[in-house]
Short mmCIF file of C-alpha atoms in Angstrom, two decimals:
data_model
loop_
_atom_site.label_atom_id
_atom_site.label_comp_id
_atom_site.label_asym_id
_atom_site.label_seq_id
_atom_site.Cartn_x
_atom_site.Cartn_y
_atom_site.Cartn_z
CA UNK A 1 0.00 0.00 0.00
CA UNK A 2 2.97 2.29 -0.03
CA UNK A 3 3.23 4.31 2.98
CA UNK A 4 0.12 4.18 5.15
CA UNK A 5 0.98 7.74 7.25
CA UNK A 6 -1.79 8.56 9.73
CA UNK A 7 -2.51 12.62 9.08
CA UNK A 8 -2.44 15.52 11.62
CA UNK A 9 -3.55 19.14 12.00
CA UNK A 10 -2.87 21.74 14.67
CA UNK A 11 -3.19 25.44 15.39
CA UNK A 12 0.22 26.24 14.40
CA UNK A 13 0.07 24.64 10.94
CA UNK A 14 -3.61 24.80 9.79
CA UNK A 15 -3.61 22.37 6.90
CA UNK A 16 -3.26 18.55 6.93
CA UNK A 17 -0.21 16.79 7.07
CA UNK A 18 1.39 13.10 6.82
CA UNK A 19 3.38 12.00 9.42
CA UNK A 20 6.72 11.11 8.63
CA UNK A 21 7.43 7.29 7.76
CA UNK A 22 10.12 7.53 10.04
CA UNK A 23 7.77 8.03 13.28
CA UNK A 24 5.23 4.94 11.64
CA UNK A 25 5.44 1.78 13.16
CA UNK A 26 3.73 -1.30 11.87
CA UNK A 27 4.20 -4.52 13.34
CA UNK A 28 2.11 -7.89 14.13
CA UNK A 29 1.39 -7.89 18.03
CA UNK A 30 0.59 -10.90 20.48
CA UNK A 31 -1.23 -8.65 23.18
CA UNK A 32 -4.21 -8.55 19.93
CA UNK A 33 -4.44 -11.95 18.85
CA UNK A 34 -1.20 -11.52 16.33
CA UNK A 35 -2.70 -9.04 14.61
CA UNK A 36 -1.20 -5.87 12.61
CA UNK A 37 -1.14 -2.66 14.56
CA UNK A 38 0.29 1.11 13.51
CA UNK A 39 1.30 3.29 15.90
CA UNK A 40 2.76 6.38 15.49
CA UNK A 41 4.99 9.11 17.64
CA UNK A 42 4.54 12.48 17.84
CA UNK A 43 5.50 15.17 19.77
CA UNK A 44 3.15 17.70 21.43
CA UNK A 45 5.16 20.69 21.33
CA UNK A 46 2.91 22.95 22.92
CA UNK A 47 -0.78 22.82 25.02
CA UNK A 48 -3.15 23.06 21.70
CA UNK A 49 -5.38 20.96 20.16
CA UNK A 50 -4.32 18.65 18.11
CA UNK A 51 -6.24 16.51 15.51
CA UNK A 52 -5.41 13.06 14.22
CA UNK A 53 -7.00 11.32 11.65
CA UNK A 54 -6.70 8.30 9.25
CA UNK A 55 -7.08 10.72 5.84
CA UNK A 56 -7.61 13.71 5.12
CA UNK A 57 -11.27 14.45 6.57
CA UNK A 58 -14.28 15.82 3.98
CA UNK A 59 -16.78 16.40 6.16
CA UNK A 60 -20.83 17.02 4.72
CA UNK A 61 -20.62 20.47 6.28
CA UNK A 62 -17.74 21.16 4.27
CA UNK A 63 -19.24 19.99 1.38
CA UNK A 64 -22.12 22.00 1.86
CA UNK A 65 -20.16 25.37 2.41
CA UNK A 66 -18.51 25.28 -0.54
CA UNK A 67 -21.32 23.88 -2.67
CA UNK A 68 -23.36 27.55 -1.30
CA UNK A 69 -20.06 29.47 -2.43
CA UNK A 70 -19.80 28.19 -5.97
CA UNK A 71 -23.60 29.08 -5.95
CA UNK A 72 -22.70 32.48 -4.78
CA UNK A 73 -20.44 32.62 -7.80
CA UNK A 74 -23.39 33.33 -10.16
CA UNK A 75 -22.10 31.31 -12.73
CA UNK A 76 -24.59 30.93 -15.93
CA UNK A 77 -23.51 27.25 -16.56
CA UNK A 78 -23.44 26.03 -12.84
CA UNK A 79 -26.89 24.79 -11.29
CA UNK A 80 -27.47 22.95 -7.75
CA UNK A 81 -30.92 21.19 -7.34
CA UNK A 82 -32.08 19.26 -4.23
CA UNK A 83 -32.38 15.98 -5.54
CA UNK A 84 -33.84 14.14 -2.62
CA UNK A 85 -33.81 14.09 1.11
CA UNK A 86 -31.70 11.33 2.97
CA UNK A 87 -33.40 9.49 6.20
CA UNK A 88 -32.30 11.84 8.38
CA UNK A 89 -33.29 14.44 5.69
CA UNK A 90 -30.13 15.78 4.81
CA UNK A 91 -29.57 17.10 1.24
CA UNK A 92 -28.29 15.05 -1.81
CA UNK A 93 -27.18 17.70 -4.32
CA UNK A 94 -27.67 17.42 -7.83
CA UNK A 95 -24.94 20.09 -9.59
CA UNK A 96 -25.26 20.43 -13.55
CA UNK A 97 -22.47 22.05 -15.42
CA UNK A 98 -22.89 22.66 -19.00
CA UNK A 99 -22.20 25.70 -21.15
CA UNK A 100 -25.08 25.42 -23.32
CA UNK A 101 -28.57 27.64 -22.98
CA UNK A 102 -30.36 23.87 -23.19
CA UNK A 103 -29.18 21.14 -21.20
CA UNK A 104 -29.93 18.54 -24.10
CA UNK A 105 -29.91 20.70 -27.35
CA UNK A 106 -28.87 18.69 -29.80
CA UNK A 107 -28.68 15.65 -28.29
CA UNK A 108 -25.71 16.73 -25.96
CA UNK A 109 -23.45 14.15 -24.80
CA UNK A 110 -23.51 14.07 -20.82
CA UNK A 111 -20.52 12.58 -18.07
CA UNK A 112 -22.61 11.69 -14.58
CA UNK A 113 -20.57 11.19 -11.54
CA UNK A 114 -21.11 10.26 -8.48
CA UNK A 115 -18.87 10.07 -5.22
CA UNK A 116 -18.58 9.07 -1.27
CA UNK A 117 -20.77 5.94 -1.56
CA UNK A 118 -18.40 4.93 0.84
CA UNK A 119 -18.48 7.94 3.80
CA UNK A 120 -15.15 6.98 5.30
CA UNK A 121 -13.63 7.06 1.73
CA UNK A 122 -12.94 10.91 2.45
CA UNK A 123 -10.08 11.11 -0.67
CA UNK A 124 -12.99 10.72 -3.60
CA UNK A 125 -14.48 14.06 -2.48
CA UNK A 126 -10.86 15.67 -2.51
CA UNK A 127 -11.18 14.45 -5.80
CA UNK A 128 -14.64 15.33 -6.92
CA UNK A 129 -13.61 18.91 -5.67
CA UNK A 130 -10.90 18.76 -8.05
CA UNK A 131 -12.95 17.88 -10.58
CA UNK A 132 -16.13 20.50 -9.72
CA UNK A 133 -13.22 23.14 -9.10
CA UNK A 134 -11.86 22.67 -12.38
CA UNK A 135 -14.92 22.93 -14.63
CA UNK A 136 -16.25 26.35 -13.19
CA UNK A 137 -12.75 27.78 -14.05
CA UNK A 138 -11.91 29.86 -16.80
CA UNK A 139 -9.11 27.57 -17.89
CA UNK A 140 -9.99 26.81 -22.07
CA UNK A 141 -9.90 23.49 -21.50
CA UNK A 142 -12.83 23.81 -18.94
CA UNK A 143 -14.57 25.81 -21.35
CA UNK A 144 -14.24 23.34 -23.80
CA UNK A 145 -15.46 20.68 -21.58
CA UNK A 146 -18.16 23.14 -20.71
CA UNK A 147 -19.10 22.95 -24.35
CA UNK A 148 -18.94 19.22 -25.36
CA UNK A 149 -20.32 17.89 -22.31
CA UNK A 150 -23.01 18.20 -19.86
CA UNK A 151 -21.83 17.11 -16.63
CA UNK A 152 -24.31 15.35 -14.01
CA UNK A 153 -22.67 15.35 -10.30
CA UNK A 154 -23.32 14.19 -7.03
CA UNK A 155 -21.04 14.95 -5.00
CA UNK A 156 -21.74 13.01 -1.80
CA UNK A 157 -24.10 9.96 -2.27
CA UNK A 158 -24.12 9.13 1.49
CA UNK A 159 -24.27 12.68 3.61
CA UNK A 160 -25.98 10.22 6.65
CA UNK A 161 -23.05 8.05 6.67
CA UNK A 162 -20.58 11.25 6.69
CA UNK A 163 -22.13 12.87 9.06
CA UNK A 164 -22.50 10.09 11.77
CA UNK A 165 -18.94 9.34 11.29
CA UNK A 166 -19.04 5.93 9.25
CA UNK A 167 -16.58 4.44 7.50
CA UNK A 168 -18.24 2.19 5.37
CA UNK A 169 -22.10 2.39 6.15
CA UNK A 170 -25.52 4.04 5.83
CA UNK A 171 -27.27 5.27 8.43
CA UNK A 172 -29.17 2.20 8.26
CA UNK A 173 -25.67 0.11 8.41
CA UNK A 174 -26.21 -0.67 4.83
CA UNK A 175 -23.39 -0.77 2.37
CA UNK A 176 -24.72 1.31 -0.19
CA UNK A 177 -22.64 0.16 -3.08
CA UNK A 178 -23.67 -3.22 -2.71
CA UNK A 179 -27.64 -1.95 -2.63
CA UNK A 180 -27.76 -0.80 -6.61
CA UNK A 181 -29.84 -3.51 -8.07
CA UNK A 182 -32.66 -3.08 -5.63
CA UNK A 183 -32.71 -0.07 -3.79
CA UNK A 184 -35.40 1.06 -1.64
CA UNK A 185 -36.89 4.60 -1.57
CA UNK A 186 -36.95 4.29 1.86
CA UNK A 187 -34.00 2.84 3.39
CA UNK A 188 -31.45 3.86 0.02
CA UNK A 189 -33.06 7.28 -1.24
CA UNK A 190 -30.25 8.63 -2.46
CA UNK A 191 -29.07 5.31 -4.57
CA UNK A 192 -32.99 5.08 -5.63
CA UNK A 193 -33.08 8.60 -6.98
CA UNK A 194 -29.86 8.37 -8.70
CA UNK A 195 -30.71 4.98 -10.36
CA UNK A 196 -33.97 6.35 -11.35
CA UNK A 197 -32.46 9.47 -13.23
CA UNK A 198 -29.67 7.58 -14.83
CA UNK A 199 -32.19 5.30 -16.21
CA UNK A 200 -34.18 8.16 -17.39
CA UNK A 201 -31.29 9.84 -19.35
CA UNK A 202 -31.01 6.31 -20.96
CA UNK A 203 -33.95 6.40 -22.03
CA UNK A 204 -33.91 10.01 -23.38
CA UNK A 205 -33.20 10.40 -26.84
CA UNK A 206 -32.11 13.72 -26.23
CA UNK A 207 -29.38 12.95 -23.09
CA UNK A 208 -27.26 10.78 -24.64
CA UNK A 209 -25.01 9.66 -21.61
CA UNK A 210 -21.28 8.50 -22.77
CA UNK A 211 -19.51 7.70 -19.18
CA UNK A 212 -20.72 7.29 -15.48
CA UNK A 213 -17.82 6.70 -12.70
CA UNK A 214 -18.16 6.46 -9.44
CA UNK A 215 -15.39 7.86 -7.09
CA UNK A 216 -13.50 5.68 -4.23
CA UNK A 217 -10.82 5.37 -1.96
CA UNK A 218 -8.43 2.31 -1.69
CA UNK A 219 -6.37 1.43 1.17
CA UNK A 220 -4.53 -1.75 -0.18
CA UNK A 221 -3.34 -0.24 -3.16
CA UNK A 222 -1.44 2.75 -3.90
CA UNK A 223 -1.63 5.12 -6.87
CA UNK A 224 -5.23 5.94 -8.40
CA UNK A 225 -6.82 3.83 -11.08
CA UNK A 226 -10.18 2.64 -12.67
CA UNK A 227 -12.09 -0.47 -12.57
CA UNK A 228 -14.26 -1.20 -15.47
CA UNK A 229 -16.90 -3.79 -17.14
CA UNK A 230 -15.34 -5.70 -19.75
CA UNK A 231 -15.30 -3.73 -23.66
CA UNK A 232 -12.60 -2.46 -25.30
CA UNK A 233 -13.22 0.88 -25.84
CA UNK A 234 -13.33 1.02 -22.05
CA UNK A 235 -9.24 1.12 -22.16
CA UNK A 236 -9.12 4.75 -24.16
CA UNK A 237 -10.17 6.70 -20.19
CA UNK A 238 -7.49 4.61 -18.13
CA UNK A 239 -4.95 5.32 -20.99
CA UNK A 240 -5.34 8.37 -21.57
CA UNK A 241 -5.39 9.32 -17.86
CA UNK A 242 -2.01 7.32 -17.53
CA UNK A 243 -0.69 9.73 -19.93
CA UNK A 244 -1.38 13.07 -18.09
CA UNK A 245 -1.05 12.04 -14.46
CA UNK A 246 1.97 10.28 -12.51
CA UNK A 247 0.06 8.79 -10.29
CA UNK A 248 -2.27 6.89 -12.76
CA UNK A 249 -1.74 2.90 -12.27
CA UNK A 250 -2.33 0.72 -15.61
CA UNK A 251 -0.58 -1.81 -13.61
CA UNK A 252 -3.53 -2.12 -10.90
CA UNK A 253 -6.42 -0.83 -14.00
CA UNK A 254 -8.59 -3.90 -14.51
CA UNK A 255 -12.23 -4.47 -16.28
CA UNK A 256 -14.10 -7.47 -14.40
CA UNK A 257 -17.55 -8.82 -13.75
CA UNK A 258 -16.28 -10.75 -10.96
CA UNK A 259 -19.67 -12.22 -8.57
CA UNK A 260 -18.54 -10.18 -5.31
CA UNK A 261 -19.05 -6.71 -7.38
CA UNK A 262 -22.94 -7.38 -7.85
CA UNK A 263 -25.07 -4.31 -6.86
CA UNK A 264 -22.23 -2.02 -6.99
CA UNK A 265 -23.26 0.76 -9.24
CA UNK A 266 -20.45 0.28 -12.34
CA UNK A 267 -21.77 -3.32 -12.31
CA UNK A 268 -25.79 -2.70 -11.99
CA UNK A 269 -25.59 0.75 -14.21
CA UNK A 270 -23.14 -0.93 -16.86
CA UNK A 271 -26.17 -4.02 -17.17
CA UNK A 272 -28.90 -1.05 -17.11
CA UNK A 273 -26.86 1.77 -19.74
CA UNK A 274 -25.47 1.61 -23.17
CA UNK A 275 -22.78 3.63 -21.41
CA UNK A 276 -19.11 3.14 -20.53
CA UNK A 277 -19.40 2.64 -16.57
CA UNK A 278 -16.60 3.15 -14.34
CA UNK A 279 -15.16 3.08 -10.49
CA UNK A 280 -12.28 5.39 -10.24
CA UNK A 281 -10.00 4.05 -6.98
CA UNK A 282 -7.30 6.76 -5.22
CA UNK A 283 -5.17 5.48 -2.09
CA UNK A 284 -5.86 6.50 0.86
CA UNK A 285 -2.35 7.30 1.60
CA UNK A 286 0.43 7.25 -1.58
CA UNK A 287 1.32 6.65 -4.82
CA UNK A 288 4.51 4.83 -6.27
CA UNK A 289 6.38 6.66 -9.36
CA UNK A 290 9.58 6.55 -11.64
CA UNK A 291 11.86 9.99 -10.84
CA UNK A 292 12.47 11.70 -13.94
CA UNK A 293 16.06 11.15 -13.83
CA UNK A 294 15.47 8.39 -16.11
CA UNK A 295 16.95 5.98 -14.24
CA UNK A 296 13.88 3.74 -13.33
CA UNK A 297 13.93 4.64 -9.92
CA UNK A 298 10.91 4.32 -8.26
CA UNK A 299 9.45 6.92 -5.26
CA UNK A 300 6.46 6.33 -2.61
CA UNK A 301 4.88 9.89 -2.71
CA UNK A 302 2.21 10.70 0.11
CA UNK A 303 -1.10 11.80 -1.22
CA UNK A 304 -1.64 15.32 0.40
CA UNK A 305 -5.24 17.69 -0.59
CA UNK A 306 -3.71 19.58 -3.50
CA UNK A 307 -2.58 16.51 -5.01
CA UNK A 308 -6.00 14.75 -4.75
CA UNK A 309 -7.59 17.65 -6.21
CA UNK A 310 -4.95 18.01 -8.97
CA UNK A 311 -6.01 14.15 -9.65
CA UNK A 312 -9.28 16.08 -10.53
CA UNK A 313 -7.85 18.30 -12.67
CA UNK A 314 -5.82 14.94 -15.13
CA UNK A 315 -9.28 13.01 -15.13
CA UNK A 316 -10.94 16.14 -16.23
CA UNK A 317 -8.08 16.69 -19.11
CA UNK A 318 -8.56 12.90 -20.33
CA UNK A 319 -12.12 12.86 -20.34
CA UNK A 320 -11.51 16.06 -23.14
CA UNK A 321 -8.92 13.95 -25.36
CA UNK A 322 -11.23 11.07 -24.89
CA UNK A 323 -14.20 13.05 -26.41
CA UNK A 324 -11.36 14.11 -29.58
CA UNK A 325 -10.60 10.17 -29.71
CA UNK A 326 -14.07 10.10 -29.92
CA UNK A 327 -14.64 12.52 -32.95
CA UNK A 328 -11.73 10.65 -34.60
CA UNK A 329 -9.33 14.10 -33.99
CA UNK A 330 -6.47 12.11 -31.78
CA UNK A 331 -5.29 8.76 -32.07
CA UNK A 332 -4.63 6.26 -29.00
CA UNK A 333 -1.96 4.53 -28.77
CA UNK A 334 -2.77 1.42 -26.18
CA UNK A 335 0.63 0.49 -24.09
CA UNK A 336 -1.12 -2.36 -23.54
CA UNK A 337 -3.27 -5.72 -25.21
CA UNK A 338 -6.60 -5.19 -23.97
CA UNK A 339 -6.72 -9.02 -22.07
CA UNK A 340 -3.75 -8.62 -20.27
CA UNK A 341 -6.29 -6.01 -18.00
CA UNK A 342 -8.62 -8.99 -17.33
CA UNK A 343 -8.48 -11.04 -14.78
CA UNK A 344 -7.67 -14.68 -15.73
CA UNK A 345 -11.67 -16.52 -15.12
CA UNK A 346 -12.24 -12.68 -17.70
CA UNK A 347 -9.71 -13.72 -20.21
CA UNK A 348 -11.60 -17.24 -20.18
CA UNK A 349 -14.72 -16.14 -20.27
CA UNK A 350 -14.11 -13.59 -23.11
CA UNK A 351 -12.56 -16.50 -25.08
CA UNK A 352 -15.37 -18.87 -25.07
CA UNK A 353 -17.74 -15.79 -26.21
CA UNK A 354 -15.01 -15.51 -28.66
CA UNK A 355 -15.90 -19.13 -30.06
CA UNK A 356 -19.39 -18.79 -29.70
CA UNK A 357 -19.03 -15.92 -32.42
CA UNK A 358 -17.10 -17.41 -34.70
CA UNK A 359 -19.26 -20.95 -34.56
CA UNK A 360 -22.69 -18.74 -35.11
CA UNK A 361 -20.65 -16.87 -38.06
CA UNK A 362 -19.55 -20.31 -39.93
CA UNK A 363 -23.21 -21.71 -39.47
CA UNK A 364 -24.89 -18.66 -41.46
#
C-alpha cells in the first residue's frame, strides 16, 4: 500500500499533514491476537489541540459550504438542485455544469458522476472537488469541456453516513454500493433517486449519456486507477489518464464482472446503460512513481489535498482527449493488449464468447 501515514492538523500549521514514515510503526502484536497494529509518535510541542486522523477528513458540512459558495459565484452554466432528502433528511445535491442555454440541445453528450458511496472514503471528495473546481474555471480546456459535455454530479451519495462518522455504512448500516440492483426509496433514497435518473437519461433520446464513474478510496493499493466492465473501448479513459497524471496505475487498472461486485453501481448501471461505466479508486495514503532522472527509480509519494484535487484536474483533461478520440481528432496509442487487463476466469470467459461468435458466423 505504499506508505500508510496517519494525518495531523494543529493550530500552528492549519492544513493537513502526513506523518513522517520515520515516526510509523507497523508490526504484528501478540497482546491482539497476532494481529497488525500502527502506531505512530509524535511530539506535542505545545498545550493546543491537536487533531489526528486516518485521511484527510471531507466532512458534509464542508461539502455544503462550498457547494453555497460556488452558488454564490453566479455562474450561468453552474446549477445545484435538491435531488432528494436522505433518512435523516439531509440534502443530496444534484450540480449540472454545461455551457449550453439547453441542457440537451442537440442531443448533448452528458458525463454523470457520483462520489462518497463509501463515507469513510474521504479522498474521492478531494477528488470530486478537483474535478467540480476545475470545470467552473476559466481555464480553455474547462470551457471546452463546458461545451462538449453536460456534466451530471453528485457529489456526496451518502451525507448520513458522513455525518454520523461511518466508514463504510448508511445510516441504516447498509453498504450502499452493494444496494444498486434493488434499492429502496426508503432505506437507500439517495441510490434510488440516482438509479432512477440515470435510467431516465437512458432512455432520453435527447441525453445521450457516454460515461458514469463512481469515485473511491483504496487502502490496499497505492496510486489511483479505474475499474471497469469488460469492452474495449473502455481502455481509451485509463490510458489516456495514464498519460497526463503520474500517479495513474495501468498496472492495478482492470475491467471485471467478478460475482462479489454485484449491486455495486459500475456493475448494476453498466447491465442497465449503453454507457461506458466506471469506479475510479485513489489510495488513501500514496502513490509509487519513476523519478524523472530516467533511471527507473521508483518513489512512494504521500497523497496530500492539493494533489487529490490536482487528480481532478488529469481526469478532467482525459475525459476532453477522450471526447477528440471520440470525434476521430487524436489517435490512442494502447501500451497495452486489452486481455492482459482482465483477470484470468475474464480472459476465459471472453474467449469462449469468442468461439461462440465465430461458430454462429460459420453456421450462417
Amino acid at each position: 500500500m505504499g506508505i500508510a501515514a496517519p494525518v495531523v492538523k494543529s493550530n500552528a500549521n492549519n492544513s493537513w499533514a502526513r506523518i513522517p514514515s520515520r515516526h510509523i510503526y507497523y508490526y504484528r502484536s501478540s497482546q491482539h491476537n497476532d494481529r497488525w497494529i500502527l502506531s505512530f509518535a509524535f511530539i506535542f510541542e505545545s498545550s493546543d489541540p491537536v487533531q489526528f486522523a486516518y485521511c484527510i477528513p471531507y466532512t458534509y458540512g464542508q461539502m455544503q459550504s462550498w457547494l453555497n459558495e460556488l452558488e454564490a459565484r453566479k455562474y450561468t452554466f453552474f446549477h445545484r438542485d435538491l435531488l432528494i432528502h436522505t433518512v435523516q433528511k439531509r440534502r443530496v445535491d444534484l450540480i449540472t455544469i454545461d455551457g449550453s442555454s439547453d441542457t440537451f440541445q442537440g442531443s448533448k453528450k452528458m458525463i454523470f458522476l457520483t462520489a462518497r458511496v463509501h463515507p469513510g472514503e474521504s479522498p474521492s471528495s478531494h477528488v470530486m472537488h478537483g474535478i467540480i473546481e476545475f470545470l467552473v474555471s476559466k481555464d480553455d480546456r474547462a470551457q471546452k469541456l463546458r461545451k462538449v459535455y453536460c456534466f451530471k454530479i453528485i457529489p456526496m451519495l451518502n451525507p448520513d453516513g458522513v455525518y454520523l462518522g461511518n466508514y463504510r455504512c448508511s445510516l441504516m448500516g447498509h453498504d450502499l454500493n452493494r444496494m444498486w440492483r434493488s434499492p429502496s426509496e426508503w432505506a437507500h433514497p439517495s441510490i434510488y433517486a440516482v438509479k432512477s435518473l440515470l435510467t431516465q437519461y437512458d432512455n432520453n433520446p435527447q441525453a445521450q449519456t457516454v460515461i458514469y464513474v463512481d469515485l473511491h478510496a483504496h487502502s490496499q493499493k497505492p496510486n489511483c486507477f479505474l475499474y471497469g466492465n469488460v469492452s474495449m473501448t473502455a481502455l481509451w479513459l485509463p490510458q489516456l489518464l495514464s498519460e497526463l497524471s503520474e500517479d495513474y496505475s495501468l498496472e492495478f487498472t482492470q475491467f471485471n464482472t467478478d460475482v462479489e461486485k454485484a449491486g455495486t453501481g459500475r456493475r448494476t448501471m453498466g447491465e442497465l446503460l449503453s454507457c461506458l461505466c466506471y469506479t475510479l479508486e485513489v489510495s488513501f495514503f500514496s502513490y509509487r512513481h519513476v523519478d524523472s532522472s530516467g533511471n527507473g527509480i521508483q518513489h512512494c509519494t504521500p497523497y496530500l489535498q492539493y494533489k487529490y484535487e490536482a487528480l481532478g484536474e488529469a481526469f478532467c483533461r482525459a475525459l476532453l482527449n477522450f471526447y477528440e478520440a471520440d470525434c476521430g481528432i487524436r489517435e490512442i496509442l494502447l501500451e497495452r493488449p486489452f486481455k492482459t487487463f482482465l483477470p484470468a476466469r475474464a480472459q476465459k470467459s471472453l474467449k469462449k464468447q469468442a468461439r461462440k461468435m465465430i461458430q454462429t458466423v460459420m453456421m450462417k
